[in-house]
């Protein structure tokens, strides 16, 4: 069986596993007051070029979005997000569970524009009944998006500008950030993200860690953030696990190198599909590939390959997602070529 | 430096580490639909003698308490708990954050009694203004308690009876359950707990796992529990990590054996303190020891040993906590003897 | 100045005022345990032909929607509603504040269809990731809608059927229900509503009461509803005020008669606009009229008449809302004729 | 039947009723943008001697406490309150429903001390685990308390000082404030309250209004307070009703005069009980009287008089509450004398 179903099927990268073994019996303080976390925090500050940024380590993506968004909003404020955004659709209402409305913005291939944010805010305050409505309080974007697409530096800068003009914190969900940073076509660096957003998270779970996301507050964390994390049930007792993993990921550019493996294998995979005459739903440059297959091929392939059903295309065709990752071998991709 | 500061200072037990290494590259489905989780669930069902119990795996204790308690209560119901209970004091208001009041019950050495629950419920419904008050909706106990003490089987049975009489689900927080089960003086088995409660969790974080708690709903889980977990940001993408650890802990009684190490070292530690003439705040039979030290000794010891400040005893004395664990070596305990 | 700005500009109808004066000094029990509330409850049960319905009296519409919807949903469930619905747009996120997502359904003139509900539910459960998403838990409709339109009995029956098929409680917001019931073109009676929904509220605030909405749970109230009301800060100490008003409104068909005044004046108002050659945004049969005026006329009229800005129509035209009510006199409408 | 059961049994004072009649047909804007509300706001500002205070009008006491407290706290903060405080006991968990813990402070006759607050805060920050606990975020007091007692100006000043020293907003629940202000023994004026607290509410419901409480934010309201009120379902459409009532109450010292009636009748009532040899549970100077009756008398009186059961005193005696109000006539009190 070949596995392209998602980017969190395996355990972790070799380097993290090695360090887990090596440090297992070293006693450390709990709750993130360990030496690994301190080191990871410094490495991330160095990587983003911002020595005063606040960095916290949480366990998972939905958890991170929930705690961060709730911390950045007042109770009557909502978060502007692409209608296809993870917070809008696939977090079981975690944002609403903390009292906030997700205010959907029309998207194209998972992306939203500065113009759409500008229009939303303008229309909102032009409506005399706005005090009776959820106020726009911040903007959420994902990079890569849920469709694997990327913002350009210019697009990000435009979003940043409109957000600052309206005092809306801009928050970037980087669940798959490693793949974005490793994409040759992308002109957006980690430092750009740190310069253009107010907060973002560097995803570990989908880029080679056992679990973990590093939240960065570029201009300082919301008041009492540690206690907010605890109150949300999101504080890991053995915070050392998160610190150690990010300390490893940010040593010798490992995070980028893991991303590169996902990108390299995805590019080859797309070449193969293209060579076989298949088309794509979206021209995604990152590690997710949305290919349109005839139903016969879907059925035949699924006996030998695990991939993800995405949506019906037409009566005879289906969109399926092939996902590569830090763990995908080029051999597996070539083996797929033989099966198509 | 000797370490007795808590039971979550090290990574994990050797057996779990070995299996993490061994299974790291095996692809598995996410969100708890992996083969390890399926196996762990069956092993726990077998261990508690209840093949139809619902078993879920969460990451941490506060998270587990928050999600379980919210799932067992209606919005206007509160949870009865010892005033010293973890949910009452040390979870940063996680229960209130989900809308519920913790209704404190007077405790002795961390334990509450069936009689106190009975009196609370009787008084509550005798008050004609009760519809204007938070209704008692369930009972929370911890075993071992926050003071390291244990319920007897008779006490647990009495609590169970009063809870059933008033339709209050009884929920047991087993953050350190392994140490309870390994305590020779205790007459409470895992099967007893499954027979006498409605829900409980088997703590992994403090008993040899990297992280993880196994929640058991003896009579079936609350409706939509999976989605509730997700909505709380508590669903681990690589659920395999939790499954694998509990699968290991429930193979060849490892969970009990890890607990036994904590108990054995704690007993020796108490012998040593007793031999040196020290007294204890509480006569705890499990892995936490609350010893009364003169301030001079506290100061002197803390240069060579890490332990936990608990509370001031009197002007010249302090209560400190020494905690042993699955990872404590008898050598460390004997080394402590030499230092006292 | 003529007033057509909304239907809650004046105090209350004469009959209610008279009874307030008459009963002012009569001592009564608090919190809805007074004799007026008991009588009002019985009158409403008689009016809907359901002697076992549970009836509660709350103060306002948003409050009622918030408490009722939260009571009918599990925490991970959302409410399906027209994207133009009051709960979706104009309640400042009250529903999200209680933890639930409003799941928007495409609407036409404020109405949603049984087919759209059916499609939503079918698509939802067909998506294999649905356990990670907010579950559809109930359906909210308003009658009249926010655009003044009405469901036909057939449309309501179809909605009822699809809701029952999927175990989704159907809840009807009747903020302006009196105007619906008094509309000659409508074939929907109060008994129809009671037969086809699970819960609904009879609006008092906009139909002649000082304030107050009567919530009817056709099949019995959610458990602990009284305490839920209290917990939401929605329990009126002098519940007598709400009871007395609804007791009066449901004596001698006063509620319908008040509605009829709003309808009669609205019809005449539309005749006048039509006679002057104006068109309407929507063909609303109830007490709200959405007329398209050239900007010059808007400006001129607003010096003598208060009405509501609705939206821009095109560069030269604006949609404005004229609202009649229980309190609108035919003289005022005729006076408007002279001004147009 | 004589009525001493509470202070919200009747409708409203004559002056309010007259103005309701007089203004009923005058069209006004909704949601508090009416002329009465504007006038009431100015009158209250004048009465407290603070022209820049923010004043809002809400419907009821629990609602007011819930919205104000949630607005003054960060999510991980709790409110310090007497263990007997209304928010701690009799609001069905409204505070917890908005996510905050009520942190109980030991009380005496319903009052808490500056020293107790100081000790709480000191102990809290001295505990090294405090980041894992609910932070003290504000202080709630009631004046009169739930036992009818009053703070002295010196006590209030001491509370104010400790609150300011620790940046804890001090909030005063004045549900029965009119009776406090009318108590001759009290040295606390409305201006004192405005000078010594950060926020307080002036209770209308129990002092002669149909309903309504005036919230005063001495140093300006929390951001977006109007929308928070709406989001909580607490915004009254016909805000004119609240404005009109407080405009009337703050004309010609009516609010104080209504309080004086409650005080005068309560004093006479206590004289009568004292003359008959009865003792009191608490020496309350305001409109609530807690008298210890033998059970025989309780039974006999309850056939002719409505009063409130408070608590069991001993086997043969019961504490009952007699409440006077703006509406109590001296004739009723004298009639009671004849019955005792």
Coordinates of N, CA and C in Angstrom, one line a residue, chain D residues 5-194:
Chain D
X5 N -43.5 39.9 51.9 CA -42.7 38.8 51.4 C -41.5 39.3 50.6
X6 N -41.6 40.4 49.9 CA -40.4 41.0 49.3 C -40.7 42.4 48.9
X7 N -39.8 43.0 48.2 CA -39.9 44.4 47.8 C -40.2 44.6 46.3
X8 N -40.6 43.5 45.7 CA -41.0 43.6 44.2 C -42.3 43.0 43.9
X9 N -43.3 43.1 44.9 CA -44.6 42.5 44.7 C -45.6 43.4 44.0
X10 N -45.4 44.7 44.1 CA -46.4 45.6 43.4 C -45.8 46.0 42.1
X11 N -46.6 46.8 41.4 CA -46.2 47.4 40.1 C -45.1 48.5 40.3
X12 N -45.5 49.7 40.3 CA -44.5 50.8 40.5 C -45.1 51.9 41.3
X13 N -44.3 52.9 41.6 CA -44.7 54.0 42.3 C -45.7 54.9 41.4
X14 N -46.5 55.7 42.1 CA -47.5 56.5 41.4 C -46.9 57.4 40.4
X15 N -45.8 58.0 40.7 CA -45.1 59.0 39.8 C -44.7 58.3 38.5
X16 N -44.2 57.2 38.6 CA -43.8 56.5 37.3 C -45.0 56.1 36.5
X17 N -46.0 55.6 37.2 CA -47.2 55.2 36.5 C -47.8 56.4 35.8
X18 N -47.9 57.5 36.5 CA -48.4 58.7 35.8 C -47.6 59.1 34.6
X19 N -46.3 59.0 34.7 CA -45.6 59.4 33.5 C -45.7 58.4 32.3
X20 N -45.8 57.1 32.7 CA -46.1 56.1 31.6 C -47.3 56.5 30.9
X21 N -48.4 56.8 31.6 CA -49.6 57.2 31.0 C -49.5 58.4 30.1
X22 N -48.8 59.4 30.7 CA -48.7 60.7 30.0 C -47.8 60.6 28.7
X23 N -46.9 59.7 28.7 CA -46.0 59.7 27.6 C -46.2 58.5 26.6
X24 N -47.2 57.7 26.9 CA -47.4 56.5 26.2 C -47.4 56.6 24.7
X25 N -48.0 57.6 24.1 CA -48.1 57.7 22.7 C -47.1 58.6 22.0
X26 N -46.2 59.1 22.8 CA -45.1 59.9 22.2 C -44.1 59.0 21.5
X27 N -43.9 59.2 20.2 CA -42.9 58.3 19.6 C -41.5 58.6 20.0
X28 N -40.7 57.6 20.2 CA -39.3 57.8 20.6 C -38.4 56.8 19.9
X29 N -37.2 57.1 19.8 CA -36.2 56.1 19.2 C -36.0 54.9 20.1
X30 N -35.6 53.8 19.5 CA -35.4 52.6 20.3 C -34.0 52.5 21.0
X31 N -33.9 51.5 21.7 CA -32.6 51.0 22.2 C -31.8 52.0 23.1
X32 N -32.6 52.9 23.7 CA -31.9 53.9 24.6 C -31.6 55.2 24.0
X33 N -32.0 55.4 22.7 CA -31.7 56.7 22.1 C -32.9 57.6 22.1
X34 N -33.6 57.5 23.2 CA -34.8 58.3 23.4 C -34.5 59.5 24.3
X35 N -35.5 60.4 24.3 CA -35.2 61.6 25.1 C -35.3 61.4 26.6
X36 N -36.1 60.4 27.0 CA -36.1 60.2 28.5 C -34.8 59.6 29.0
X37 N -34.2 58.7 28.2 CA -33.0 58.1 28.6 C -31.9 59.2 28.7
X38 N -31.9 60.1 27.7 CA -30.9 61.1 27.7 C -31.0 62.0 29.0
X39 N -32.3 62.3 29.3 CA -32.5 63.1 30.5 C -32.2 62.4 31.8
X40 N -32.5 61.1 31.8 CA -32.2 60.3 33.0 C -30.7 60.2 33.2
X41 N -30.0 60.0 32.1 CA -28.5 60.0 32.2 C -28.0 61.2 32.8
X42 N -28.5 62.4 32.4 CA -28.0 63.6 32.9 C -28.3 63.8 34.4
X43 N -29.5 63.4 34.7 CA -30.0 63.5 36.1 C -29.1 62.7 37.1
X44 N -28.7 61.5 36.6 CA -27.9 60.6 37.4 C -26.5 61.2 37.5
X45 N -26.0 61.7 36.4 CA -24.7 62.3 36.4 C -24.6 63.5 37.4
X46 N -25.7 64.2 37.4 CA -25.8 65.4 38.4 C -25.9 64.8 39.8
X47 N -26.7 63.8 40.0 CA -26.8 63.3 41.4 C -25.6 62.7 42.0
X48 N -24.7 62.2 41.1 CA -23.5 61.6 41.6 C -22.3 62.6 41.5
X49 N -22.6 63.7 40.9 CA -21.6 64.8 40.8 C -20.4 64.4 39.9
X50 N -20.8 63.7 38.8 CA -19.7 63.3 37.9 C -20.3 63.4 36.5
X51 N -20.0 64.5 35.8 CA -20.7 64.8 34.5 C -20.2 63.9 33.4
X52 N -19.0 63.2 33.6 CA -18.5 62.4 32.5 C -18.7 60.9 32.7
X53 N -19.4 60.5 33.8 CA -19.7 59.1 34.0 C -20.5 58.5 32.9
X54 N -20.3 57.2 32.5 CA -21.1 56.5 31.6 C -22.3 55.8 32.3
X55 N -23.5 56.0 31.8 CA -24.7 55.5 32.4 C -25.5 54.7 31.4
X56 N -25.8 53.4 31.8 CA -26.6 52.5 30.9 C -27.7 52.0 31.8
X57 N -28.8 51.7 31.1 CA -30.0 51.2 31.8 C -30.3 49.7 31.3
X58 N -30.3 48.8 32.3 CA -30.6 47.4 32.0 C -31.9 47.0 32.7
X59 N -32.3 45.8 32.4 CA -33.6 45.4 32.9 C -33.6 44.8 34.3
X60 N -32.7 44.0 34.6 CA -32.7 43.3 35.9 C -31.3 43.1 36.6
X61 N -31.4 42.7 37.8 CA -30.1 42.7 38.6 C -29.1 41.6 38.2
X62 N -29.6 40.4 38.0 CA -28.7 39.3 37.6 C -28.1 39.6 36.3
X63 N -29.0 40.1 35.4 CA -28.5 40.5 34.1 C -27.4 41.6 34.1
X64 N -27.7 42.6 35.0 CA -26.7 43.6 35.1 C -25.4 43.1 35.7
X65 N -25.4 42.3 36.7 CA -24.2 41.8 37.3 C -23.5 41.0 36.3
X66 N -24.2 40.1 35.5 CA -23.5 39.3 34.5 C -22.8 40.1 33.5
X67 N -23.5 41.1 32.9 CA -22.9 41.8 31.8 C -21.8 42.7 32.3
X68 N -22.0 43.4 33.4 CA -20.9 44.3 34.0 C -19.7 43.5 34.4
X69 N -19.9 42.4 35.1 CA -18.7 41.7 35.6 C -17.9 41.1 34.4
X70 N -18.7 40.5 33.4 CA -18.0 40.0 32.3 C -17.2 41.0 31.5
X71 N -17.7 42.2 31.5 CA -17.1 43.3 30.8 C -15.8 43.9 31.5
X72 N -15.8 43.7 32.9 CA -14.7 44.2 33.6 C -13.6 43.2 33.8
X73 N -13.8 42.0 33.5 CA -12.8 40.9 33.7 C -12.2 40.4 32.4
X74 N -10.9 40.0 32.4 CA -10.4 39.2 31.4 C -10.8 37.8 31.6
X75 N -10.8 36.9 30.5 CA -11.4 35.6 30.6 C -10.8 34.7 31.8
X76 N -9.6 34.9 32.1 CA -9.0 34.1 33.2 C -9.1 34.7 34.6
X77 N -9.8 35.8 34.7 CA -10.0 36.4 36.0 C -11.3 36.1 36.6
X78 N -11.4 36.1 37.9 CA -12.6 35.9 38.7 C -12.9 37.1 39.5
X79 N -14.1 37.0 40.1 CA -14.6 38.1 40.9 C -14.6 37.7 42.3
X80 N -14.0 38.5 43.2 CA -14.0 38.3 44.6 C -15.3 38.8 45.1
X81 N -16.0 38.0 45.9 CA -17.3 38.4 46.5 C -17.6 37.7 47.8
X82 N -18.4 38.3 48.6 CA -18.8 37.6 49.8 C -19.4 36.2 49.5
X83 N -19.1 35.2 50.3 CA -19.6 33.9 50.0 C -21.2 33.9 50.0
X84 N -21.7 34.9 50.7 CA -23.2 35.1 50.7 C -23.7 36.0 49.6
X85 N -22.8 36.5 48.7 CA -23.2 37.5 47.7 C -24.2 36.9 46.7
X86 N -25.0 37.8 46.2 CA -26.0 37.4 45.2 C -25.4 36.6 44.0
X87 N -24.3 37.2 43.6 CA -23.6 36.5 42.4 C -23.0 35.2 42.8
X88 N -22.7 35.0 44.1 CA -22.2 33.7 44.5 C -23.2 32.6 44.6
X89 N -24.4 33.0 45.0 CA -25.4 32.0 45.4 C -26.7 32.0 44.5
X90 N -27.2 33.1 44.2 CA -28.6 33.2 43.8 C -28.8 33.7 42.3
X91 N -27.8 33.5 41.5 CA -27.9 33.9 40.1 C -27.8 32.7 39.2
X92 N -28.0 31.5 39.7 CA -28.0 30.3 38.9 C -26.7 30.1 38.1
X93 N -25.6 30.6 38.6 CA -24.4 30.5 37.9 C -24.2 31.4 36.7
X94 N -24.9 32.5 36.8 CA -24.8 33.5 35.6 C -23.3 33.9 35.4
X95 N -22.6 34.1 36.5 CA -21.2 34.6 36.3 C -20.4 33.4 35.7
X96 N -20.5 32.2 36.2 CA -19.8 31.1 35.6 C -20.3 30.9 34.1
X97 N -21.5 31.1 33.9 CA -22.0 31.0 32.5 C -21.3 31.9 31.5
X98 N -20.8 33.0 32.1 CA -20.0 33.8 31.2 C -18.5 33.6 31.3
X99 N -18.2 32.4 32.0 CA -16.8 32.0 32.0 C -16.0 32.3 33.2
X100 N -16.5 33.0 34.2 CA -15.7 33.5 35.3 C -16.1 32.8 36.6
X101 N -15.1 32.6 37.4 CA -15.3 32.0 38.7 C -15.6 33.1 39.7
X102 N -16.5 32.8 40.6 CA -16.8 33.7 41.8 C -15.8 33.2 42.8
X103 N -14.9 34.0 43.3 CA -13.9 33.6 44.3 C -14.5 34.1 45.7
X104 N -15.0 33.1 46.5 CA -15.7 33.5 47.7 C -14.7 34.0 48.8
X105 N -15.2 35.1 49.4 CA -14.4 35.7 50.6 C -15.3 35.5 51.8
X106 N -14.7 35.2 52.9 CA -15.4 35.0 54.2 C -16.2 36.3 54.5
X107 N -17.4 36.2 54.9 CA -18.2 37.4 55.2 C -18.7 37.4 56.6
X108 N -19.1 38.6 57.0 CA -19.8 38.7 58.3 C -21.0 39.5 58.1
X109 N -22.2 39.0 58.3 CA -23.5 39.7 58.1 C -23.5 40.3 56.6
X110 N -23.0 39.5 55.7 CA -23.0 39.9 54.3 C -21.9 40.8 53.8
X111 N -21.0 41.2 54.7 CA -20.0 42.2 54.4 C -18.6 41.5 54.3
X112 N -17.8 42.1 53.5 CA -16.4 41.7 53.4 C -15.5 42.8 53.8
X113 N -14.2 42.6 54.1 CA -13.4 43.6 54.6 C -12.2 43.9 53.6
X114 N -11.7 45.1 53.7 CA -10.5 45.4 52.9 C -9.3 44.4 53.3
X115 N -9.3 44.1 54.6 CA -8.2 43.2 55.0 C -8.3 41.8 54.4
X116 N -9.5 41.4 54.2 CA -9.7 40.0 53.6 C -9.3 40.1 52.1
X117 N -9.6 41.2 51.5 CA -9.2 41.3 50.0 C -7.6 41.4 50.0
X118 N -7.1 42.2 50.8 CA -5.6 42.3 50.9 C -5.0 41.0 51.1
X119 N -5.5 40.2 52.0 CA -4.9 38.9 52.3 C -5.1 37.9 51.1
X120 N -6.2 38.0 50.5 CA -6.4 37.1 49.4 C -5.4 37.4 48.3
X121 N -5.3 38.6 47.9 CA -4.4 39.0 46.9 C -2.9 38.6 47.2
X122 N -2.6 38.9 48.5 CA -1.2 38.7 48.9 C -0.9 37.2 48.8
X123 N -1.8 36.4 49.4 CA -1.6 34.9 49.4 C -1.6 34.4 47.9
X124 N -2.4 34.9 47.1 CA -2.5 34.5 45.7 C -1.2 34.6 45.0
X125 N -0.6 35.8 45.1 CA 0.6 36.0 44.3 C 1.8 35.4 45.1
X126 N 1.6 35.0 46.3 CA 2.7 34.4 47.0 C 2.8 32.9 46.7
X127 N 1.7 32.4 46.1 CA 1.7 30.9 45.8 C 2.4 30.8 44.4
X128 N 3.5 30.0 44.3 CA 4.2 30.0 43.0 C 3.4 29.3 41.9
X129 N 2.3 28.6 42.3 CA 1.5 28.0 41.2 C 0.4 29.0 40.7
X130 N 0.4 30.2 41.1 CA -0.7 31.1 40.8 C -1.0 31.2 39.3
X131 N 0.0 31.1 38.4 CA -0.4 31.2 37.0 C -1.3 30.0 36.6
X132 N -1.4 29.0 37.4 CA -2.3 27.9 37.1 C -3.7 28.1 37.7
X133 N -3.9 29.3 38.3 CA -5.2 29.5 39.0 C -5.9 30.7 38.5
X134 N -7.2 30.8 38.8 CA -8.0 31.9 38.4 C -7.5 33.2 39.1
X135 N -7.2 34.2 38.4 CA -6.7 35.4 39.0 C -7.8 36.3 39.5
X136 N -7.5 36.9 40.7 CA -8.5 37.9 41.2 C -8.5 39.1 40.3
X137 N -9.7 39.4 39.7 CA -9.8 40.4 38.7 C -10.6 41.7 39.1
X138 N -11.5 41.5 40.1 CA -12.3 42.6 40.5 C -12.9 42.3 41.9
X139 N -13.6 43.2 42.5 CA -14.3 43.0 43.8 C -15.7 43.4 43.6
X140 N -16.6 42.5 44.1 CA -18.1 42.7 44.1 C -18.6 42.9 45.5
X141 N -19.3 43.9 45.8 CA -20.0 44.1 47.0 C -21.4 44.5 46.8
X142 N -22.3 44.2 47.8 CA -23.6 44.6 47.6 C -23.9 45.6 48.8
X143 N -24.7 46.6 48.6 CA -25.0 47.6 49.5 C -26.4 48.2 49.3
X144 N -27.3 47.8 50.1 CA -27.3 46.9 51.3 C -26.9 45.5 50.8
X145 N -26.3 44.8 51.8 CA -26.0 43.4 51.5 C -27.3 42.5 51.4
X146 N -27.1 41.3 51.1 CA -28.2 40.3 51.1 C -28.8 40.1 52.5
X147 N -28.1 40.6 53.5 CA -28.6 40.5 54.9 C -29.1 41.9 55.4
X148 N -29.2 42.8 54.4 CA -29.8 44.1 54.8 C -28.8 45.1 55.5
X149 N -27.5 44.6 55.6 CA -26.6 45.5 56.3 C -25.9 46.5 55.4
X150 N -25.2 47.4 56.0 CA -24.6 48.5 55.2 C -23.1 48.6 55.5
X151 N -22.4 49.0 54.5 CA -21.0 49.4 54.7 C -21.0 50.8 55.3
X152 N -20.0 51.1 56.1 CA -19.8 52.5 56.5 C -18.9 53.1 55.5
X153 N -18.9 54.4 55.5 CA -18.0 55.2 54.6 C -16.5 54.8 54.8
X154 N -16.2 54.6 56.0 CA -14.8 54.2 56.3 C -14.5 52.8 55.7
X155 N -15.4 51.9 55.9 CA -15.2 50.5 55.3 C -15.1 50.6 53.8
X156 N -16.0 51.4 53.2 CA -16.0 51.5 51.8 C -14.7 52.1 51.3
X157 N -14.2 53.1 52.0 CA -13.0 53.8 51.6 C -11.8 52.8 51.7
X158 N -11.8 52.0 52.7 CA -10.7 51.0 52.9 C -10.8 50.0 51.7
X159 N -12.0 49.5 51.4 CA -12.1 48.6 50.2 C -11.6 49.3 49.0
X160 N -12.0 50.5 48.8 CA -11.6 51.2 47.6 C -10.1 51.3 47.5
X161 N -9.5 51.6 48.6 CA -8.0 51.8 48.6 C -7.3 50.5 48.3
X162 N -7.7 49.4 48.9 CA -7.1 48.1 48.6 C -7.3 47.7 47.1
X163 N -8.5 48.0 46.6 CA -8.8 47.7 45.2 C -7.9 48.5 44.3
X164 N -7.8 49.8 44.6 CA -6.9 50.6 43.7 C -5.5 50.2 43.8
X165 N -5.1 49.8 45.0 CA -3.7 49.4 45.1 C -3.4 48.2 44.3
X166 N -4.4 47.3 44.1 CA -4.1 46.1 43.3 C -4.8 46.1 42.0
X167 N -5.2 47.3 41.5 CA -5.8 47.4 40.2 C -7.0 46.5 40.0
X168 N -7.8 46.4 41.1 CA -9.0 45.6 41.0 C -10.2 46.5 40.9
X169 N -10.9 46.6 39.8 CA -12.1 47.4 39.8 C -13.1 47.0 41.0
X170 N -13.6 48.0 41.6 CA -14.6 47.7 42.7 C -16.0 48.0 42.2
X171 N -16.8 47.0 42.3 CA -18.2 47.1 41.7 C -19.2 46.9 42.8
X172 N -20.2 47.8 42.9 CA -21.2 47.8 44.0 C -22.6 47.5 43.4
X173 N -23.2 46.4 43.9 CA -24.5 46.0 43.5 C -25.5 46.7 44.4
X174 N -26.2 47.7 43.8 CA -27.1 48.5 44.5 C -28.6 48.1 44.3
X175 N -28.9 46.8 44.2 CA -30.2 46.4 43.9 C -31.2 47.1 44.9
X176 N -30.8 47.3 46.1 CA -31.7 48.0 47.1 C -31.1 49.3 47.5
X177 N -30.4 50.0 46.7 CA -29.6 51.1 47.1 C -30.4 52.2 47.6
X178 N -31.7 52.4 47.1 CA -32.6 53.4 47.6 C -32.8 53.3 49.2
X179 N -32.9 52.1 49.6 CA -33.1 51.9 51.1 C -31.8 52.2 51.8
X180 N -30.7 51.9 51.3 CA -29.4 52.3 51.9 C -29.3 53.8 52.0
X181 N -29.6 54.5 50.9 CA -29.4 55.9 50.9 C -30.4 56.6 51.9
X182 N -31.5 55.9 52.2 CA -32.5 56.5 53.0 C -32.4 56.1 54.5
X183 N -31.3 55.4 54.8 CA -31.1 54.9 56.2 C -30.4 56.0 57.0
X184 N -31.1 56.5 58.0 CA -30.5 57.6 58.8 C -29.1 57.2 59.4
X185 N -28.9 56.0 59.8 CA -27.7 55.6 60.5 C -26.5 55.6 59.5
X186 N -26.8 55.5 58.2 CA -25.7 55.4 57.2 C -25.0 56.7 56.9
X187 N -23.7 56.6 56.8 CA -23.0 57.9 56.4 C -22.5 57.8 55.0
X188 N -23.1 56.9 54.2 CA -22.6 56.7 52.8 C -23.6 57.4 51.9
X189 N -23.2 58.4 51.1 CA -24.1 59.0 50.1 C -23.8 58.4 48.7
X190 N -24.7 58.8 47.8 CA -24.5 58.4 46.4 C -23.2 58.9 45.8
X191 N -22.9 60.1 46.2 CA -21.6 60.7 45.7 C -20.4 59.9 46.3
X192 N -20.5 59.5 47.5 CA -19.5 58.7 48.1 C -19.3 57.4 47.3
X193 N -20.4 56.8 46.9 CA -20.3 55.5 46.2 C -19.6 55.8 44.8
X194 N -20.0 56.9 44.2 CA -19.4 57.2 42.9 C -18.0 57.6 43.0

